[in-house]
Amino acid sequence: MLVTPLDRHLAVLLVRAPDGALERWALPWSLSERSDATLEDTAVRVARSALPSAPVWLEQTGAFADGRRHPGDVDLSVAFVGAVPVGTLSAPGEDAAWFPVSELQPLAPRQRAIVSAAVESVRLRLDYAPVAFRLLPPTFTLSDLQRVYEILIGHRLHKASFRRALHGASLVEATDEWRSEGRGRPAQLFRHAPKRRRARRRGVRFDLLP
Amino acid sequence: MLVTPLDRHLAVLLVRAPDGALERWALPWSLSERSDATLEDTAVRVARSALPSAPVWLEQTGAFADGRRHPGDVDLSVAFVGAVPVGTLSAPGEDAAWFPVSELQPLAPRQRAIVSAAVESVRLRLDYAPVAFRLLPPTFTLSDLQRVYEILIGHRLHKASFRRALHGASLVEATDEWRSEGRGRPAQLFRHAPKRRRARRRGVRFDLLP
DNA sequence: CGATTTAGTACCGAGTGGATACTAAGTCAA
DNA sequence: TTGACTTAGTATCCACTCGGTACTAAATCG
């Protein structure tokens, strides 16, 4: 499953299902090829079949099976989430398109489950993996970065706090370039340059979801 | 894969491998049965084959495959982590035993990967799922609870902070019973009784592992 | 009884995080 | 040209969190 930040929302890539299918759209998929390829290889291959380039981040979300069989007559699906940079076009041709997760097309039950798991997985890993940085070009403004974070997390962030935490973690490095984008004050460009890492062993958070 | 808190360490249940095998111990596993059983059903069945009771918490950690085939001639393994209460004995008979994760027996490469993923998964979910509570009997002391958390997290916690956060989250309820355990002051017994849930929408943490 | 062990609390000081408000620097339209 | 508007970035304040230290409480052991 491929996601990208699109227009202030997280979007999922769907491909048009074959005519006989119950639903009109589906997640990109394929049967596993010869067994000497890793699962990840296969995931990359599926992604490239629907996109001009490979995803910049990829992670398995798990194996899914239900009573019924998948349209393709398989009874086990191994799902991956891949993230692709902002502005990546849905494949050449008209067989694929981005849809915001909040207003998805009707999908088969198993595919719904895969989408939910994928979104949750992205949000869980976000604090530990540099996903957001890879979705942006090599240099970016802090507002860009914050926007990507907000889209991935699913809610807005406090500007000053975001920057404080960001600089405190020594993750970005200022360049001497500025970008003026329509109206408003120009923004300084930064690049991703992680430095030290303080091993903050926090306590338990007890943020229980009931 | 089954884990339990054992003697201040997290322990994994291994079963004795058949004589011809390369390694002497292995994770419990089985071939998938008829396709009308869910993956979770199968996981529970595997767990019960090695334990007197079913795990109190179960979660899939993913699908694993590598070039080589699994001893059982399968090329895809769907792995689960299950947690069982403190004090659960390894199965009747001598075919299974608990081993601390820090000093595991030699395992096949794929099984090593499964163990790592499982431990990581438990620790990631710990803040959001009531795993620790299910590993304890219905009433327990706060020291018991903290001990379980420490074992699952893998490091020590500050006593006062732990209790402050715990009470702040309204997760436990005091009973009027006290338990005296050898030497030292008796401890009050508590039960798990989650109440309100404050939707603490935190910012980003940037705890990047590089 | 005193030493020891475990449970539980109080206090303090450093650090965090969010709200508000401010300044800076650009565009746009009258 | 000037003033309204927009976006970028900073400063200050306050409430809260977290972890260290130190304390009290209540049991056992000698």
XYZ file of N, CA and C in Angstrom, chain B:
630
model
N 5.389 -16.962 19.069
C 6.427 -16.888 20.070
C 5.830 -16.459 21.391
N 6.158 -17.147 22.464
C 5.551 -16.869 23.756
C 6.568 -16.257 24.707
N 6.141 -15.211 25.393
C 7.029 -14.579 26.362
C 6.336 -14.536 27.717
N 7.153 -14.465 28.733
C 6.636 -14.317 30.089
C 7.706 -13.643 30.928
N 7.307 -12.897 31.943
C 8.311 -12.348 32.861
C 8.773 -13.475 33.766
N 10.052 -13.683 33.789
C 10.576 -14.771 34.601
C 11.826 -14.306 35.299
N 11.736 -14.200 36.629
C 12.949 -13.969 37.397
C 13.673 -12.705 36.920
N 12.936 -11.596 36.866
C 13.525 -10.289 36.525
C 13.982 -10.174 35.075
N 13.681 -11.164 34.252
C 14.030 -11.051 32.842
C 12.865 -11.511 31.989
N 12.858 -11.077 30.753
C 11.857 -11.543 29.816
C 12.316 -12.891 29.265
N 11.423 -13.851 29.289
C 11.810 -15.195 28.856
C 10.967 -15.640 27.669
N 11.563 -16.467 26.829
C 10.931 -16.972 25.622
C 10.779 -18.479 25.737
N 9.652 -18.966 25.270
C 9.442 -20.412 25.323
C 10.009 -21.084 24.081
N 10.904 -22.039 24.311
C 11.456 -22.817 23.200
C 11.077 -24.280 23.369
N 10.918 -24.949 22.265
C 10.633 -26.387 22.324
C 11.817 -27.144 21.749
N 12.001 -28.343 22.221
C 13.123 -29.142 21.754
C 12.887 -29.545 20.300
N 13.886 -29.328 19.494
C 13.749 -29.632 18.072
C 13.934 -31.125 17.833
N 13.392 -31.646 16.754
C 13.595 -33.070 16.434
C 15.072 -33.384 16.263
N 15.413 -34.643 16.439
C 16.825 -35.034 16.525
C 17.674 -34.622 15.330
N 17.129 -34.743 14.135
C 17.939 -34.464 12.958
C 18.273 -32.989 12.770
N 17.583 -32.106 13.476
C 17.676 -30.673 13.193
C 19.051 -30.098 13.515
N 19.348 -28.971 12.885
C 20.644 -28.323 13.061
C 20.769 -27.732 14.459
N 19.698 -27.121 14.908
C 19.704 -26.502 16.239
C 18.924 -27.395 17.192
N 19.214 -27.267 18.465
C 18.574 -28.153 19.423
C 17.241 -27.608 19.926
N 17.067 -26.289 19.802
C 15.820 -25.686 20.274
C 15.203 -24.858 19.149
N 13.914 -24.651 19.248
C 13.222 -23.879 18.213
C 11.983 -23.221 18.811
N 11.476 -22.246 18.108
C 10.195 -21.653 18.511
C 9.086 -22.654 18.183
N 8.038 -22.653 18.987
C 6.895 -23.498 18.650
C 6.262 -23.024 17.351
N 5.835 -23.952 16.509
C 5.237 -23.566 15.235
C 4.355 -24.695 14.747
N 3.656 -24.420 13.685
C 2.898 -25.482 13.030
C 2.551 -25.035 11.627
N 2.261 -25.990 10.787
C 1.746 -25.660 9.463
C 0.346 -25.102 9.617
N -0.052 -24.243 8.683
C -1.410 -23.723 8.766
C -2.375 -24.850 8.426
N -3.447 -24.857 9.166
C -4.446 -25.894 8.943
C -5.392 -25.450 7.823
N -6.576 -25.970 7.821
C -7.541 -25.608 6.777
C -7.702 -24.100 6.731
N -8.015 -23.601 5.575
C -7.995 -22.150 5.395
C -9.209 -21.458 6.009
N -10.112 -22.201 6.635
C -11.232 -21.488 7.246
C -10.922 -21.054 8.675
N -9.720 -21.354 9.145
C -9.299 -20.839 10.452
C -8.538 -19.530 10.232
N -8.734 -18.583 11.132
C -7.980 -17.346 10.996
C -6.549 -17.601 11.442
N -5.675 -16.669 11.078
C -4.283 -16.788 11.498
C -4.198 -16.832 13.013
N -5.045 -16.032 13.646
C -4.991 -15.974 15.101
C -5.411 -17.302 15.727
N -6.425 -17.910 15.158
C -6.821 -19.232 15.647
C -5.646 -20.179 15.641
N -4.942 -20.157 14.541
C -3.802 -21.054 14.432
C -2.753 -20.730 15.487
N -2.526 -19.435 15.695
C -1.534 -19.039 16.695
C -1.944 -19.530 18.075
N -3.203 -19.399 18.397
C -3.677 -19.855 19.701
C -3.486 -21.365 19.817
N -3.770 -22.062 18.742
C -3.619 -23.508 18.779
C -2.161 -23.897 19.025
N -1.247 -23.225 18.341
C 0.176 -23.513 18.549
C 0.567 -23.236 19.997
N 0.078 -22.121 20.516
C 0.416 -21.764 21.888
C -0.077 -22.829 22.864
N -1.302 -23.290 22.656
C -1.880 -24.258 23.583
C -1.202 -25.612 23.493
N -0.537 -25.844 22.390
C 0.153 -27.120 22.273
C 1.401 -27.147 23.138
N 1.859 -25.982 23.556
C 3.094 -25.940 24.348
C 2.848 -25.418 25.755
N 1.622 -25.043 26.044
C 1.317 -24.417 27.329
C 0.030 -24.992 27.907
N -0.110 -24.937 29.221
C -1.356 -25.398 29.835
C -2.554 -24.487 29.534
N -2.303 -23.211 29.206
C -3.429 -22.308 28.952
C -3.090 -21.383 27.789
N -4.086 -20.706 27.264
C -3.860 -19.809 26.133
C -3.208 -18.518 26.605
N -2.454 -17.850 25.739
C -1.849 -16.565 26.125
C -2.932 -15.527 26.403
N -2.610 -14.567 27.273
C -3.593 -13.545 27.637
C -3.486 -12.341 26.715
N -2.514 -12.341 25.866
C -2.362 -11.248 24.899
C -1.659 -11.830 23.692
N -2.102 -11.433 22.521
C -1.565 -12.038 21.314
C -1.564 -10.990 20.222
N -0.482 -10.926 19.486
C -0.444 -9.970 18.397
C 0.484 -10.468 17.307
N 0.084 -10.221 16.097
C 0.920 -10.652 14.985
C 2.112 -9.733 14.837
N 3.278 -10.297 14.568
C 4.445 -9.441 14.370
C 4.860 -9.379 12.916
N 4.301 -10.207 12.083
C 4.605 -10.081 10.667
C 4.914 -11.398 9.995
N 5.169 -11.298 8.711
C 5.491 -12.472 7.919
C 6.991 -12.480 7.659
N 7.585 -13.638 7.767
C 9.030 -13.741 7.605
C 9.358 -14.759 6.529
N 10.281 -14.375 5.682
C 10.737 -15.309 4.655
C 12.182 -14.980 4.352
N 12.934 -15.967 3.998
C 14.305 -15.710 3.564
C 14.586 -16.652 2.420
N 15.784 -16.589 1.904
C 16.110 -17.452 0.785
C 15.840 -18.906 1.115
N 16.491 -19.372 2.144
C 16.339 -20.776 2.527
C 14.922 -21.086 2.987
N 14.609 -22.346 2.990
C 13.315 -22.764 3.479
C 13.408 -23.122 4.947
N 12.305 -23.000 5.594
C 12.180 -23.380 6.981
C 12.352 -24.900 7.061
N 12.879 -25.405 8.180
C 12.977 -26.852 8.368
C 11.708 -27.578 7.915
N 10.565 -27.051 8.282
C 9.323 -27.730 7.945
C 8.933 -27.593 6.484
N 9.861 -27.090 5.677
C 9.627 -27.006 4.252
C 8.553 -25.978 3.888
N 8.463 -24.933 4.676
C 7.579 -23.831 4.297
C 8.473 -22.644 4.000
N 8.062 -21.790 3.088
C 8.935 -20.663 2.803
C 8.382 -19.336 3.315
N 7.304 -19.409 4.042
C 6.763 -18.193 4.641
C 6.274 -18.517 6.047
N 6.727 -17.708 7.028
C 6.259 -17.908 8.397
C 5.515 -16.664 8.836
N 4.323 -16.850 9.360
C 3.599 -15.734 9.963
C 3.794 -15.843 11.466
N 4.429 -14.813 12.032
C 4.815 -14.897 13.437
C 3.858 -14.114 14.322
N 3.646 -14.612 15.519
C 2.842 -13.937 16.536
C 3.656 -13.832 17.817
N 3.371 -12.807 18.631
C 3.865 -12.792 20.008
C 2.698 -13.015 20.907
N 2.868 -13.872 21.869
C 1.854 -14.055 22.882
C 2.498 -13.870 24.234
N 1.756 -13.292 25.173
C 2.282 -13.128 26.518
C 1.478 -14.005 27.455
N 2.155 -14.656 28.353
C 1.462 -15.503 29.316
C 1.798 -15.025 30.723
N 0.857 -15.246 31.650
C 1.001 -14.681 32.996
C 2.254 -15.156 33.703
N 2.704 -14.362 34.651
C 3.866 -14.743 35.447
C 3.554 -16.052 36.145
N 4.533 -16.914 36.178
C 4.363 -18.165 36.897
C 3.770 -19.289 36.085
N 3.468 -19.035 34.818
C 2.955 -20.123 33.994
C 4.076 -21.109 33.717
N 3.822 -22.350 33.977
C 4.858 -23.362 33.788
C 5.006 -23.690 32.326
N 6.207 -24.003 31.929
C 6.389 -24.535 30.593
C 5.715 -25.897 30.582
N 5.275 -26.258 29.399
C 4.357 -27.379 29.238
C 4.691 -28.591 30.106
N 3.725 -29.410 30.348
C 3.984 -30.706 30.975
C 4.908 -31.514 30.063
N 5.780 -32.264 30.630
C 6.777 -32.968 29.827
C 8.037 -32.133 29.787
N 9.034 -32.593 29.072
C 10.305 -31.876 29.088
C 10.659 -31.308 27.729
N 9.663 -31.143 26.870
C 9.955 -30.709 25.508
C 9.981 -29.205 25.370
N 9.675 -28.482 26.433
C 9.619 -27.030 26.324
C 10.229 -26.399 27.562
N 10.821 -25.223 27.394
C 11.418 -24.542 28.538
C 11.534 -23.064 28.248
N 11.541 -22.272 29.318
C 11.700 -20.822 29.187
C 13.178 -20.465 29.189
N 13.562 -19.585 28.293
C 14.930 -19.076 28.265
C 14.907 -17.556 28.250
N 15.719 -16.919 29.082
C 15.796 -15.451 29.054
C 16.218 -14.967 27.672
N 15.631 -13.898 27.187
C 15.965 -13.408 25.853
C 17.427 -13.035 25.731
N 18.040 -12.662 26.862
C 19.426 -12.209 26.778
C 20.395 -13.383 26.605
N 19.953 -14.556 26.960
C 20.860 -15.701 26.797
C 20.109 -16.856 26.150
N 19.720 -16.618 24.916
C 18.950 -17.617 24.183
C 19.831 -18.740 23.681
N 19.212 -19.860 23.444
C 19.890 -20.949 22.762
C 20.122 -20.547 21.306
N 21.089 -21.192 20.661
C 21.285 -20.927 19.224
C 20.010 -21.258 18.459
N 19.630 -20.359 17.564
C 18.406 -20.555 16.788
C 18.697 -20.367 15.308
N 17.801 -20.898 14.490
C 17.915 -20.678 13.053
C 17.758 -19.190 12.766
N 18.371 -18.700 11.683
C 18.376 -17.252 11.400
C 16.983 -16.643 11.374
N 16.061 -17.313 10.725
C 14.725 -16.728 10.648
C 14.109 -16.628 12.029
N 14.375 -17.599 12.862
C 13.797 -17.564 14.200
C 14.420 -16.460 15.045
N 15.701 -16.213 14.820
C 16.337 -15.080 15.501
C 15.615 -13.781 15.149
N 15.343 -13.623 13.879
C 14.668 -12.406 13.432
C 13.294 -12.290 14.062
N 12.613 -13.414 14.181
C 11.275 -13.398 14.770
C 11.347 -12.977 16.228
N 12.339 -13.483 16.936
C 12.471 -13.107 18.345
C 12.716 -11.611 18.482
N 13.635 -11.072 17.682
C 13.907 -9.635 17.768
C 12.654 -8.821 17.496
N 11.958 -9.170 16.439
C 10.761 -8.427 16.081
C 9.714 -8.514 17.175
N 9.616 -9.658 17.806
C 8.609 -9.845 18.838
C 8.902 -8.965 20.047
N 10.145 -8.952 20.476
C 10.500 -8.140 21.634
C 10.253 -6.667 21.337
N 10.666 -6.253 20.158
C 10.444 -4.860 19.778
C 8.957 -4.532 19.759
N 8.187 -5.455 19.254
C 6.754 -5.243 19.153
C 6.100 -5.095 20.520
N 6.481 -5.947 21.444
C 5.929 -5.843 22.793
C 6.221 -4.474 23.369
N 7.461 -4.026 23.199
C 7.841 -2.750 23.810
C 7.153 -1.579 23.141
N 6.931 -1.675 21.835
C 6.234 -0.593 21.143
C 4.787 -0.492 21.592
N 4.144 -1.625 21.777
C 2.718 -1.606 22.108
C 2.451 -1.334 23.573
N 3.497 -1.399 24.367
C 3.301 -1.405 25.808
C 2.567 -0.167 26.308
N 2.845 0.977 25.701
C 2.201 2.203 26.147
C 0.717 2.227 25.809
N 0.305 1.427 24.868
C -1.062 1.552 24.374
C -1.951 0.365 24.719
N -1.364 -0.736 25.061
C -2.180 -1.912 25.339
C -1.940 -2.385 26.761
N -2.966 -2.888 27.402
C -2.836 -3.286 28.807
C -2.159 -4.634 28.977
N -1.032 -4.819 28.309
C -0.336 -6.094 28.383
C 0.059 -6.417 29.813
N 0.703 -5.464 30.452
C 1.276 -5.731 31.767
C 0.213 -6.210 32.748
N -0.954 -5.594 32.693
C -1.992 -5.960 33.653
C -2.441 -7.401 33.479
N -2.475 -7.841 32.224
C -2.956 -9.197 31.980
C -1.956 -10.255 32.410
N -0.720 -9.831 32.625
C 0.281 -10.805 33.036
C 0.239 -11.055 34.530
N -0.564 -10.244 35.211
C -0.633 -10.364 36.665
C -1.983 -10.935 37.066
N -2.056 -11.488 38.258
C -3.360 -11.933 38.758
C -4.289 -10.730 38.941
N -5.584 -10.971 39.160
C -6.566 -9.881 39.249
C -6.196 -8.801 40.253
N -5.615 -9.180 41.371
C -5.113 -8.159 42.286
C -3.610 -8.328 42.418
N -2.948 -7.196 42.565
C -1.489 -7.200 42.532
C -0.999 -5.969 43.284
N 0.245 -5.981 43.677
C 0.808 -4.797 44.320
C 1.428 -3.904 43.251
N 1.609 -2.646 43.574
C 2.193 -1.723 42.613
C 3.642 -2.093 42.321
N 4.302 -2.680 43.286
C 5.670 -3.125 43.032
C 5.680 -4.260 42.020
N 4.698 -5.169 42.140
C 4.573 -6.231 41.132
C 4.424 -5.607 39.755
N 3.500 -4.662 39.661
C 3.209 -4.060 38.367
C 4.442 -3.381 37.790
N 5.119 -2.637 38.647
C 6.317 -1.952 38.168
C 7.361 -2.962 37.717
N 7.481 -4.054 38.445
C 8.451 -5.077 38.080
C 8.138 -5.628 36.685
N 6.876 -5.894 36.416
C 6.501 -6.405 35.102
C 6.831 -5.387 34.009
N 6.503 -4.136 34.276
C 6.830 -3.106 33.293
C 8.327 -3.058 33.025
N 9.099 -3.116 34.079
C 10.545 -3.048 33.909
C 11.068 -4.209 33.078
N 10.482 -5.360 33.309
C 10.927 -6.537 32.553
C 10.565 -6.378 31.077
N 9.358 -5.899 30.828
C 8.928 -5.763 29.443
C 9.699 -4.667 28.730
N 9.892 -3.549 29.411
C 10.609 -2.445 28.787
C 12.087 -2.754 28.648
N 12.618 -3.421 29.642
C 14.025 -3.765 29.581
C 14.914 -2.836 30.383
N 14.341 -1.935 31.137
C 15.179 -1.142 32.047
C 14.366 -0.709 33.257
N 15.060 -0.150 34.254
C 14.416 0.180 35.514
C 13.629 1.476 35.400
N 12.653 1.617 36.290
C 11.820 2.814 36.301
C 11.893 3.489 37.663
N 11.595 4.774 37.657
C 11.595 5.538 38.906
C 10.293 5.279 39.646
N 10.394 4.895 40.912
C 9.202 4.464 41.639
C 8.142 5.559 41.731
N 8.538 6.722 42.203
C 7.559 7.791 42.394
C 6.927 8.204 41.068
N 7.736 8.342 40.039
C 7.206 8.743 38.731
C 6.229 7.710 38.212
N 6.599 6.470 38.363
C 5.738 5.389 37.886
C 4.370 5.476 38.534
N 4.343 5.638 39.829
C 3.056 5.670 40.524
C 2.277 6.929 40.188
N 2.986 8.048 40.078
C 2.300 9.290 39.726
C 1.585 9.125 38.389
N 2.338 8.639 37.388
C 1.749 8.481 36.059
C 0.594 7.486 36.093
N 0.790 6.426 36.861
C -0.234 5.383 36.928
C -1.528 5.932 37.521
N -1.410 6.594 38.651
C -2.611 7.140 39.275
C -3.215 8.244 38.421
N -2.334 9.042 37.808
C -2.835 10.103 36.942
C -3.672 9.569 35.798
N -3.350 8.374 35.340
C -4.084 7.806 34.209
C -5.320 7.045 34.667
N -5.534 7.001 35.963
C -6.721 6.306 36.506
C -6.837 4.894 35.971
N -5.777 4.150 36.112
C -5.790 2.788 35.574
C -6.010 1.737 36.643
N -5.708 2.074 37.871
C -5.854 1.079 38.933
C -6.741 1.609 40.045
N -7.194 0.689 40.848
C -8.129 0.991 41.915
C -7.642 0.216 43.122
N -7.554 0.883 44.255
C -7.051 0.213 45.448
C -8.115 -0.717 46.014
N -7.693 -1.848 46.515
C -8.598 -2.682 47.294
C -8.274 -2.411 48.757
N -8.980 -3.047 49.663
C -8.657 -2.832 51.079
C -7.841 -3.985 51.636
N -7.244 -4.740 50.744
C -6.410 -5.850 51.192
C -4.930 -5.472 51.108
N -4.175 -6.103 51.967
C -2.728 -5.899 51.983
C -2.053 -7.251 51.964
N -0.922 -7.289 51.344
C -0.209 -8.557 51.279
C 1.169 -8.426 51.897
N 1.448 -9.295 52.833
C 2.763 -9.286 53.455
C 3.582 -10.427 52.853
N 4.739 -10.091 52.373
C 5.501 -11.078 51.619
C 6.901 -11.202 52.197
N 7.027 -12.058 53.173
C 8.330 -12.204 53.797
C 8.677 -10.953 54.585
N 9.823 -10.395 54.331
C 10.238 -9.216 55.080
C 9.765 -7.942 54.402
N 9.830 -6.877 55.123
C 9.412 -5.578 54.587
C 7.964 -5.267 54.882
N 7.629 -4.020 54.695
C 6.260 -3.561 54.960
C 5.285 -4.211 53.984
N 4.089 -4.565 54.419
C 3.103 -5.157 53.512
C 2.686 -4.134 52.454
N 2.281 -4.626 51.308
C 1.901 -3.736 50.202
C 0.405 -3.832 49.963
N -0.183 -2.715 49.585
C -1.610 -2.715 49.302
C -1.874 -3.379 47.955
N -2.983 -4.058 47.865
C -3.339 -4.715 46.609
C -4.213 -3.790 45.772
N -4.000 -3.829 44.476
C -4.773 -3.021 43.533
C -5.382 -3.920 42.495
N -6.375 -3.389 41.813
C -6.916 -4.119 40.661
C -6.925 -3.190 39.452
N -6.914 -3.777 38.287
C -6.942 -3.003 37.047
C -8.358 -2.505 36.808
N -8.521 -1.183 36.826
C -9.855 -0.613 36.634
C -9.721 0.700 35.887
N -9.495 0.628 34.578
C -9.289 1.854 33.794
C -10.545 2.704 33.788
N -10.370 3.993 34.040
C -11.525 4.892 34.076
C -11.513 5.840 32.893
N -11.381 7.076 33.182
C -11.391 8.082 32.114
C -10.146 7.925 31.262
N -10.212 8.495 30.123
C -9.027 8.507 29.268
C -8.871 9.906 28.710
N -7.784 10.532 29.126
C -7.516 11.877 28.621
C -6.764 11.744 27.304
N -7.311 12.346 26.278
C -6.738 12.184 24.939
C -5.544 13.115 24.751
N -4.457 12.741 25.405
C -3.251 13.583 25.381
C -2.636 13.597 23.990
N -2.982 14.603 23.199
C -2.371 14.682 21.879
C -1.004 15.343 21.980
N 0.025 14.509 22.173
C 1.357 15.062 22.311
C 1.907 15.505 20.958
N 2.979 16.232 21.036
C 3.660 16.632 19.818
C 4.505 15.488 19.296
N 5.463 15.829 18.486
C 6.356 14.818 17.941
C 7.525 14.676 18.897
N 8.106 13.505 18.955
C 9.166 13.319 19.949
C 10.562 13.287 19.362
N 10.707 12.996 18.110
C 12.017 13.027 17.469
C 13.042 12.164 18.169
N 12.577 11.075 18.762
C 13.518 10.171 19.429
C 14.168 9.275 18.404
N 14.730 9.864 17.411
C 15.214 9.090 16.271
C 16.307 8.110 16.634
N 16.110 6.887 16.241
C 17.202 5.933 16.250
C 17.895 6.069 14.914
N 19.157 6.319 14.882
C 19.812 6.678 13.611
C 20.147 5.467 12.756
